[in-house]
Short mmCIF file of C-alpha atoms in Angstrom, two decimals:
data_model
loop_
_atom_site.label_atom_id
_atom_site.label_comp_id
_atom_site.label_asym_id
_atom_site.label_seq_id
_atom_site.Cartn_x
_atom_site.Cartn_y
_atom_site.Cartn_z
CA MET I 9 15.68 -30.63 -29.43
CA THR I 10 14.38 -30.20 -32.82
CA ASN I 11 16.30 -29.92 -36.21
CA GLY I 12 19.24 -29.46 -33.51
CA ASN I 13 18.04 -26.33 -32.29
CA VAL I 14 17.70 -25.82 -28.74
CA GLU I 15 14.22 -24.99 -28.05
CA VAL I 16 13.14 -22.29 -25.18
CA VAL I 17 9.78 -21.43 -24.04
CA VAL I 18 8.94 -18.35 -22.41
CA VAL I 19 6.22 -18.02 -20.38
CA GLY I 20 4.95 -14.51 -19.83
CA GLY I 21 5.32 -11.53 -22.08
CA GLY I 22 5.87 -8.54 -19.77
CA TYR I 23 9.11 -6.99 -19.22
CA GLY I 24 11.11 -10.03 -18.05
CA GLY I 25 9.85 -12.41 -20.45
CA VAL I 26 10.31 -9.86 -23.43
CA THR I 27 13.86 -9.05 -22.49
CA ALA I 28 14.70 -12.97 -22.14
CA ALA I 29 13.11 -13.90 -25.05
CA ASN I 30 15.09 -10.98 -27.30
CA ARG I 31 18.23 -12.23 -25.75
CA LEU I 32 17.95 -15.89 -26.42
CA ALA I 33 16.63 -15.17 -30.02
CA ARG I 34 20.17 -13.43 -30.78
CA ARG I 35 21.94 -16.99 -30.28
CA ASP I 36 22.09 -19.26 -33.35
CA GLY I 37 21.11 -22.51 -32.69
CA VAL I 38 18.46 -21.44 -30.11
CA SER I 39 14.43 -21.12 -31.09
CA VAL I 40 12.06 -19.23 -28.69
CA THR I 41 8.71 -19.41 -28.53
CA LEU I 42 6.39 -16.81 -26.23
CA VAL I 43 3.59 -17.45 -24.58
CA ASN I 44 1.05 -15.15 -23.64
CA PRO I 45 -2.54 -14.42 -23.05
CA ARG I 46 -2.72 -10.89 -24.76
CA PRO I 47 -1.92 -10.25 -28.38
CA GLU I 48 0.05 -7.23 -27.23
CA PHE I 49 2.40 -5.96 -24.96
CA VAL I 50 1.21 -4.15 -21.69
CA SER I 51 2.85 -1.37 -20.64
CA ARG I 52 2.65 -2.02 -16.99
CA ILE I 53 4.15 1.53 -15.90
CA ARG I 54 1.50 3.41 -17.58
CA LEU I 55 -1.34 1.67 -16.72
CA HIS I 56 -2.27 4.77 -14.37
CA GLN I 57 -2.53 6.55 -17.44
CA LEU I 58 -4.62 4.47 -19.21
CA VAL I 59 -7.30 5.07 -16.61
CA THR I 60 -7.53 8.61 -17.48
CA GLY I 61 -6.89 8.23 -21.12
CA SER I 62 -3.56 10.05 -21.60
CA ASP I 63 -1.98 6.59 -22.81
CA ASP I 64 -3.33 3.40 -24.06
CA ALA I 65 -0.46 1.46 -22.20
CA VAL I 66 0.08 -1.04 -25.08
CA GLU I 67 2.33 -1.79 -27.87
CA GLY I 68 2.80 -4.26 -30.90
CA PHE I 69 4.99 -7.14 -29.97
CA GLY I 70 5.90 -6.71 -33.56
CA GLU I 71 7.63 -3.42 -31.95
CA VAL I 72 9.29 -5.19 -28.53
CA LEU I 73 9.65 -8.60 -29.63
CA GLY I 74 12.12 -10.20 -32.33
CA GLY I 75 10.61 -11.11 -35.88
CA ASN I 76 12.48 -14.72 -35.20
CA VAL I 77 10.27 -15.27 -31.64
CA ARG I 78 7.40 -17.30 -32.04
CA LEU I 79 4.31 -15.87 -30.25
CA VAL I 80 1.77 -17.99 -28.83
CA VAL I 81 -1.72 -16.03 -27.75
CA ASP I 82 -2.68 -18.47 -24.96
CA THR I 83 -2.17 -19.28 -21.20
CA ALA I 84 0.09 -21.77 -19.80
CA THR I 85 -2.15 -24.17 -17.18
CA ARG I 86 0.38 -26.42 -16.10
CA ILE I 87 4.41 -27.27 -16.37
CA ASP I 88 5.40 -30.41 -16.84
CA ALA I 89 9.15 -30.64 -15.81
CA ALA I 90 9.87 -34.15 -16.01
CA GLY I 91 8.48 -34.27 -19.51
CA ARG I 92 9.36 -30.82 -20.50
CA ARG I 93 6.07 -29.68 -21.53
CA VAL I 94 3.91 -26.59 -21.10
CA SER I 95 0.11 -27.29 -21.13
CA LEU I 96 -2.16 -24.80 -22.82
CA ALA I 97 -5.47 -23.25 -21.82
CA GLY I 98 -6.16 -23.75 -25.62
CA GLY I 99 -5.87 -27.14 -25.51
CA GLY I 100 -2.13 -27.65 -27.00
CA THR I 101 0.98 -28.19 -25.52
CA LEU I 102 4.84 -26.90 -26.09
CA SER I 103 7.67 -28.65 -25.86
CA TYR I 104 10.75 -27.47 -24.64
CA ASP I 105 14.33 -27.81 -23.72
CA TYR I 106 14.75 -24.64 -21.29
CA LEU I 107 11.95 -22.99 -20.04
CA VAL I 108 11.76 -19.20 -18.85
CA TYR I 109 9.57 -18.73 -15.81
CA ALA I 110 8.27 -15.00 -16.06
CA VAL I 111 4.38 -14.68 -15.52
CA GLY I 112 4.81 -11.48 -13.76
CA SER I 113 2.55 -10.31 -10.63
CA GLY I 114 -0.82 -9.46 -10.19
CA ALA I 115 -3.33 -7.92 -7.57
CA ALA I 116 -2.99 -10.00 -4.29
CA ASP I 117 -6.26 -10.93 -2.23
CA PRO I 118 -5.92 -8.31 0.92
CA GLY I 119 -8.62 -10.27 2.92
CA VAL I 120 -10.43 -7.49 3.42
CA PRO I 121 -14.25 -7.88 3.54
CA GLY I 122 -15.88 -6.55 0.55
CA ALA I 123 -12.83 -5.49 -1.23
CA ALA I 124 -12.85 -8.45 -3.95
CA GLU I 125 -16.36 -7.83 -4.53
CA PHE I 126 -16.41 -3.50 -4.73
CA ALA I 127 -12.71 -2.69 -5.24
CA HIS I 128 -11.02 -2.14 -8.45
CA TRP I 129 -7.52 -3.31 -9.16
CA LEU I 130 -4.79 -1.44 -11.19
CA SER I 131 -2.22 -4.50 -11.44
CA ASP I 132 -3.27 -5.78 -15.14
CA PHE I 133 -4.53 -4.32 -18.25
CA GLU I 134 -8.18 -5.94 -17.78
CA GLY I 135 -8.20 -4.20 -14.40
CA ALA I 136 -7.11 -0.98 -15.59
CA GLN I 137 -9.79 -1.02 -18.34
CA ARG I 138 -12.94 -2.03 -16.19
CA LEU I 139 -11.53 0.57 -13.67
CA ARG I 140 -11.67 2.97 -16.72
CA SER I 141 -15.19 2.18 -17.73
CA ALA I 142 -16.33 2.62 -14.01
CA LEU I 143 -15.26 6.21 -13.81
CA ASP I 144 -16.79 6.66 -17.08
CA THR I 145 -20.53 5.80 -15.89
CA THR I 146 -19.73 7.62 -12.26
CA SER I 147 -20.44 11.08 -12.10
CA ALA I 148 -17.09 13.77 -12.09
CA SER I 149 -17.98 15.01 -8.74
CA ALA I 150 -18.46 11.31 -7.01
CA SER I 151 -15.64 10.58 -4.58
CA VAL I 152 -12.95 8.04 -5.47
CA THR I 153 -10.74 6.41 -2.74
CA VAL I 154 -7.19 5.12 -3.57
CA VAL I 155 -6.14 2.11 -0.78
CA GLY I 156 -2.32 1.85 -0.60
CA ALA I 157 0.13 4.93 -0.64
CA GLY I 158 3.13 2.89 -2.95
CA PRO I 159 4.10 3.96 -6.29
CA THR I 160 1.11 2.63 -7.86
CA GLY I 161 -1.37 4.38 -5.38
CA LEU I 162 0.73 7.91 -5.86
CA GLU I 163 0.63 7.84 -9.26
CA THR I 164 -3.18 6.88 -9.80
CA ALA I 165 -4.20 9.27 -7.08
CA ALA I 166 -2.34 12.29 -8.61
CA GLU I 167 -3.76 11.04 -11.93
CA LEU I 168 -7.06 11.39 -11.19
CA ALA I 169 -7.05 14.39 -9.53
CA GLU I 170 -5.28 16.32 -12.30
CA ALA I 171 -7.92 14.97 -14.41
CA GLY I 172 -10.67 16.50 -12.04
CA ARG I 173 -11.69 13.86 -9.85
CA LYS I 174 -12.15 14.28 -5.98
CA VAL I 175 -9.84 12.01 -4.75
CA THR I 176 -9.04 10.47 -0.78
CA LEU I 177 -5.66 8.56 -0.85
CA VAL I 178 -6.03 5.77 1.98
CA CYS I 179 -2.21 5.04 3.24
CA GLY I 180 -2.65 2.51 5.52
CA ASP I 181 0.36 4.16 7.54
CA VAL I 182 2.64 6.51 6.09
CA LEU I 183 2.04 8.56 2.68
CA GLY I 184 5.01 6.55 0.45
CA PRO I 185 6.40 3.95 2.82
CA SER I 186 8.97 3.28 0.06
CA LEU I 187 10.37 6.90 -0.08
CA HIS I 188 12.65 8.42 1.98
CA ALA I 189 11.29 10.43 4.72
CA ARG I 190 12.59 13.90 3.01
CA VAL I 191 11.34 12.95 -0.36
CA ARG I 192 7.85 12.23 1.08
CA ARG I 193 7.49 15.95 1.34
CA PRO I 194 7.29 17.30 -2.32
CA VAL I 195 4.80 14.64 -2.94
CA ALA I 196 2.57 15.40 -0.03
CA ARG I 197 2.95 19.05 -1.30
CA ARG I 198 2.03 18.05 -4.76
CA LEU I 199 -0.96 16.01 -3.74
CA ALA I 200 -2.25 18.74 -1.28
CA VAL I 201 -1.95 21.55 -4.41
CA LEU I 202 -4.02 18.71 -6.65
CA GLY I 203 -6.86 18.42 -4.17
CA VAL I 204 -6.15 15.18 -2.90
CA THR I 205 -7.17 14.18 0.83
CA VAL I 206 -4.63 11.99 2.44
CA ILE I 207 -5.51 9.98 5.17
CA GLU I 208 -2.22 8.60 7.24
CA GLY I 209 -1.37 7.26 10.51
CA PRO I 210 -3.19 5.33 13.36
CA GLY I 211 -6.51 3.90 12.34
CA ALA I 212 -6.06 4.43 8.72
CA ARG I 213 -6.46 1.05 7.85
CA VAL I 214 -8.91 -0.37 5.82
CA ARG I 215 -11.51 -2.87 7.83
CA ALA I 216 -13.92 -3.59 4.86
CA VAL I 217 -15.30 -2.23 1.65
CA THR I 218 -18.85 -1.57 0.69
CA GLN I 219 -20.33 -0.22 -2.57
CA ASP I 220 -20.12 3.38 -1.64
CA ALA I 221 -17.60 3.30 1.39
CA VAL I 222 -14.64 2.36 2.66
CA LEU I 223 -14.36 1.70 6.36
CA LEU I 224 -11.04 2.24 8.18
CA ASP I 225 -9.88 0.72 11.72
CA ASP I 226 -10.49 4.13 13.70
CA GLY I 227 -14.52 3.74 12.84
CA ARG I 228 -14.32 6.46 9.89
CA SER I 229 -16.44 5.69 6.66
CA LEU I 230 -15.21 7.28 3.41
CA PRO I 231 -18.07 8.15 0.95
CA SER I 232 -16.39 6.14 -2.15
CA ALA I 233 -18.07 6.04 -5.40
CA VAL I 234 -15.33 4.39 -6.70
CA THR I 235 -12.30 2.15 -4.75
CA ILE I 236 -9.40 1.28 -6.21
CA TRP I 237 -7.03 -0.94 -4.08
CA THR I 238 -3.32 -0.50 -5.11
CA ALA I 239 -1.94 -2.49 -1.78
CA GLY I 240 0.03 -5.67 -2.27
CA PHE I 241 0.99 -8.37 -5.11
CA ARG I 242 0.61 -11.60 -5.77
CA ILE I 243 2.40 -14.15 -8.37
CA PRO I 244 0.11 -16.42 -10.31
CA ASP I 245 0.23 -20.01 -8.89
CA LEU I 246 1.54 -21.86 -12.18
CA ALA I 247 4.72 -23.14 -10.27
CA ALA I 248 2.74 -23.96 -7.40
CA ARG I 249 0.10 -26.03 -9.49
CA SER I 250 2.95 -27.64 -11.48
CA GLY I 251 4.51 -28.90 -8.35
CA LEU I 252 7.83 -26.49 -8.37
CA ARG I 253 8.59 -24.97 -4.71
CA THR I 254 7.64 -20.97 -4.42
CA ASP I 255 8.37 -18.52 -1.51
CA THR I 256 5.59 -17.17 0.69
CA ASP I 257 4.60 -14.49 -2.27
CA GLY I 258 4.17 -17.56 -4.79
CA ARG I 259 7.68 -16.54 -6.55
CA LEU I 260 9.57 -19.17 -7.99
CA LEU I 261 12.30 -20.48 -5.92
CA THR I 262 15.72 -19.93 -7.31
CA ASP I 263 19.51 -19.91 -6.94
CA ALA I 264 21.54 -16.85 -7.37
CA THR I 265 21.63 -17.86 -10.98
CA LEU I 266 17.86 -17.61 -11.36
CA THR I 267 17.57 -21.19 -11.59
CA SER I 268 14.62 -23.54 -10.40
CA VAL I 269 15.82 -25.31 -6.89
CA ASP I 270 13.74 -28.17 -8.51
CA ASP I 271 15.11 -28.06 -12.15
CA MET I 272 17.95 -26.95 -13.54
CA ARG I 273 16.08 -26.46 -17.12
CA ILE I 274 13.63 -23.55 -15.59
CA VAL I 275 14.88 -20.34 -15.04
CA ALA I 276 12.79 -17.27 -13.65
CA ALA I 277 12.71 -13.69 -14.57
CA GLY I 278 10.93 -10.58 -13.38
CA ASP I 279 8.42 -10.34 -10.39
CA ALA I 280 8.03 -14.06 -10.76
CA ALA I 281 11.80 -14.84 -9.58
CA GLY I 282 12.30 -15.69 -5.84
CA MET I 283 16.10 -15.77 -5.39
CA THR I 284 16.61 -17.18 -1.75
CA ASP I 285 19.77 -15.18 -1.04
CA GLN I 286 19.02 -11.97 -2.83
CA PRO I 287 15.48 -10.35 -2.25
CA PHE I 288 14.47 -7.77 -4.70
CA ARG I 289 11.77 -5.32 -5.18
CA MET I 290 8.93 -6.30 -7.75
CA SER I 291 9.34 -3.89 -10.25
CA CYS I 292 9.90 -3.18 -13.98
CA GLN I 293 13.45 -1.94 -12.64
CA ALA I 294 14.14 -5.36 -11.87
CA ALA I 295 12.85 -7.13 -14.59
CA VAL I 296 14.76 -5.48 -17.27
CA GLN I 297 17.82 -6.78 -15.58
CA LEU I 298 16.34 -10.51 -14.89
CA GLY I 299 15.14 -11.08 -18.21
CA PRO I 300 18.67 -11.09 -19.69
CA ALA I 301 20.43 -12.72 -17.04
CA ALA I 302 17.82 -15.49 -17.14
CA ALA I 303 18.61 -15.78 -20.62
CA ASP I 304 22.64 -15.71 -20.20
CA THR I 305 21.91 -18.59 -17.48
CA ILE I 306 20.31 -20.36 -20.04
CA LEU I 307 22.86 -19.66 -22.78
CA ARG I 308 26.05 -20.72 -20.42
CA ARG I 309 24.47 -23.93 -19.64
CA ILE I 310 23.67 -24.82 -23.73
CA ALA I 311 27.46 -23.86 -24.13
CA GLY I 312 28.88 -26.05 -21.12
CA LYS I 313 29.64 -23.28 -19.03
CA THR I 314 28.66 -22.60 -15.40
CA PRO I 315 26.29 -19.56 -15.07
CA ALA I 316 27.01 -16.65 -13.16
CA ARG I 317 25.53 -15.31 -10.14
CA VAL I 318 23.01 -12.19 -10.82
CA ARG I 319 24.12 -9.06 -9.55
CA MET I 320 21.09 -6.51 -9.32
CA PHE I 321 21.40 -2.38 -9.48
CA PHE I 322 19.16 -0.06 -8.56
CA ALA I 323 19.05 3.46 -9.60
CA GLY I 324 15.58 4.97 -7.67
CA GLN I 325 12.20 5.08 -8.12
CA CYS I 326 10.24 7.32 -10.82
CA LEU I 327 6.98 9.02 -9.61
CA SER I 328 4.83 10.94 -12.16
CA LEU I 329 2.08 12.96 -10.31
CA GLY I 330 0.08 13.77 -13.08
CA ARG I 331 1.13 14.79 -16.21
CA ASN I 332 2.87 17.91 -15.06
CA GLU I 333 4.88 17.22 -12.10
CA GLY I 334 6.87 14.30 -10.82
CA VAL I 335 9.25 13.09 -8.02
CA THR I 336 12.43 10.80 -8.82
CA GLN I 337 13.65 9.28 -5.40
CA PHE I 338 17.18 8.20 -5.78
CA SER I 339 18.85 4.98 -4.51
CA TYR I 340 22.13 3.20 -3.43
CA PRO I 341 22.84 0.31 -5.94
CA ASN I 342 21.28 -2.11 -3.12
CA ASP I 343 17.72 -0.31 -3.48
CA LYS I 344 18.11 1.30 -0.05
CA VAL I 345 16.95 4.92 -0.64
CA ASN I 346 18.78 8.20 -0.11
CA ALA I 347 17.56 11.62 0.39
CA LEU I 348 18.46 12.53 -2.93
CA SER I 349 15.59 13.48 -5.37
CA ILE I 350 14.28 15.61 -8.15
CA SER I 351 10.84 16.82 -7.92
CA GLY I 352 8.56 19.57 -9.72
CA ARG I 353 8.36 19.37 -13.75
CA PRO I 354 12.10 17.76 -13.96
CA GLY I 355 10.62 14.88 -12.08
CA ALA I 356 8.18 14.59 -14.66
CA GLY I 357 10.81 14.77 -17.23
CA VAL I 358 12.90 12.13 -15.65
CA LYS I 359 9.59 9.70 -15.34
CA GLU I 360 9.01 10.13 -18.66
CA ILE I 361 12.45 9.70 -20.02
CA ALA I 362 12.46 6.18 -17.96
CA CYS I 363 9.55 5.46 -19.33
CA ARG I 364 10.63 6.08 -23.22
CA PHE I 365 13.79 4.54 -22.14
CA THR I 366 12.38 1.06 -20.95
CA LEU I 367 10.49 0.86 -24.31
CA ASN I 368 13.35 1.67 -26.37
CA LYS I 369 15.28 -1.13 -24.55
CA LEU I 370 12.75 -3.59 -25.57
CA VAL I 371 12.74 -2.09 -29.04
CA PHE I 372 16.45 -2.30 -29.51
CA GLY I 373 16.71 -5.62 -27.94
CA ALA I 374 13.71 -6.62 -30.51
CA ARG I 375 15.94 -5.36 -33.73
CA LYS I 376 19.07 -6.99 -32.12
CA ALA I 377 17.21 -10.55 -32.26
CA SER I 378 15.45 -9.72 -35.51
CA SER I 379 19.06 -9.52 -37.09
CA ARG I 380 19.64 -12.81 -37.00
CA ALA I 381 16.15 -13.98 -38.23
CA SER I 382 15.95 -16.21 -41.18
CA HIS I 383 12.72 -15.17 -42.75
CA GLY I 384 13.69 -11.61 -44.20
CA ASP I 385 12.15 -10.72 -47.33
CA SER I 386 13.82 -9.64 -50.59
CA THR I 387 13.94 -5.87 -48.93
CA GLY I 388 16.31 -7.12 -46.12
CA ARG I 389 13.33 -6.27 -43.43
CA VAL I 390 12.53 -8.90 -40.96
CA ALA I 391 8.84 -9.93 -40.63
CA ALA I 392 7.09 -9.40 -36.81
CA PRO I 393 6.12 -11.98 -35.23
CA GLN I 394 2.95 -13.37 -35.76
CA PRO I 395 0.65 -14.33 -33.12
CA GLU I 396 -0.57 -17.86 -33.12
CA GLN I 397 -4.30 -18.56 -31.64
CA THR I 398 -4.44 -21.58 -30.08
CA PRO I 399 -8.15 -23.25 -30.44
CA SER I 400 -9.12 -25.77 -28.21
CA GLY I 401 -8.18 -29.33 -29.17
CA THR I 402 -5.12 -27.99 -31.02
CA ARG I 403 -1.81 -29.42 -30.05
CA HIS I 404 1.38 -27.26 -30.87
CA THR I 405 4.90 -28.89 -30.16
CA ALA I 406 7.86 -26.86 -30.20
#
């Protein structure tokens, strides 16, 4: 501890990391440092809009992060659990009393020949930017193939088709596997109206990707000037490289309080958390619950109390199918989908409300955290977090 404060380092500035940092920063006697490789918050649920230019998918950390949270723009390369230090790519280190592991998720290597070389991914900001650049340099009449019919694939295919692209959606098996069978119908109708060619069923799995085609198991070759792979996610291997136990997806193994099974001072949040007895779907909806829960686990430990088990509640899945229509799939609190849905323009409205609500939740959390900040100016305003670059050779200790 430094100056009597409990030092908490949050690794990762996504939904889970930001909500955890803001919750922690509200407590007197707790100093919070958030490490993130980018100087801006990425609104991941809008990355498909970045590709077509209808949204930039970023927000300033000054809007979503409490002014009393120290922001370090760098990448964590190793966690020294025994020494309670985090090594940074820029050459520095950060010491901690507690650590929140919120590194998020990215694109998984599908193991399909040619996919890594010729396909584009939409799982992070840089991938979305590269995809947009590729589309900008490709004829508007050229064929675009989206592989994967989960929420990201459905939203991307619809967004591109509405923008006038010729899109083929390769499902691998069934359209919208996470949706109720009845809810798939309005999704299929909307894609048909937009002109998306949907390929599903036996033989609709990709066996190879080339520079200008997608090859299917049944022998079909689909012309594809731009191929977008949206199937599967992976977790960065920071935990594994640091000697911490992970599950088969790379998530940090934790108990029901989100505490690492290897170290009680490391707590996970967001997609990177792998509770052994309560699996959950990687999603923004889960992350904004897990971030505050991870913070509460730490705060209870600081107070000498026993952390509470995490309880997850899901409401459903909201899909935008272009800017004008969408589908909201409702679920039971345990995330099991039911037959209830809202489609058409109302469905698009619900999705937009959900996106704005999520952002507003982060902004509200930042304001609550900032209200405790000690560096407000004479007008009572609180300074926004200023990113610190960490050049090689500089040592940073929290």
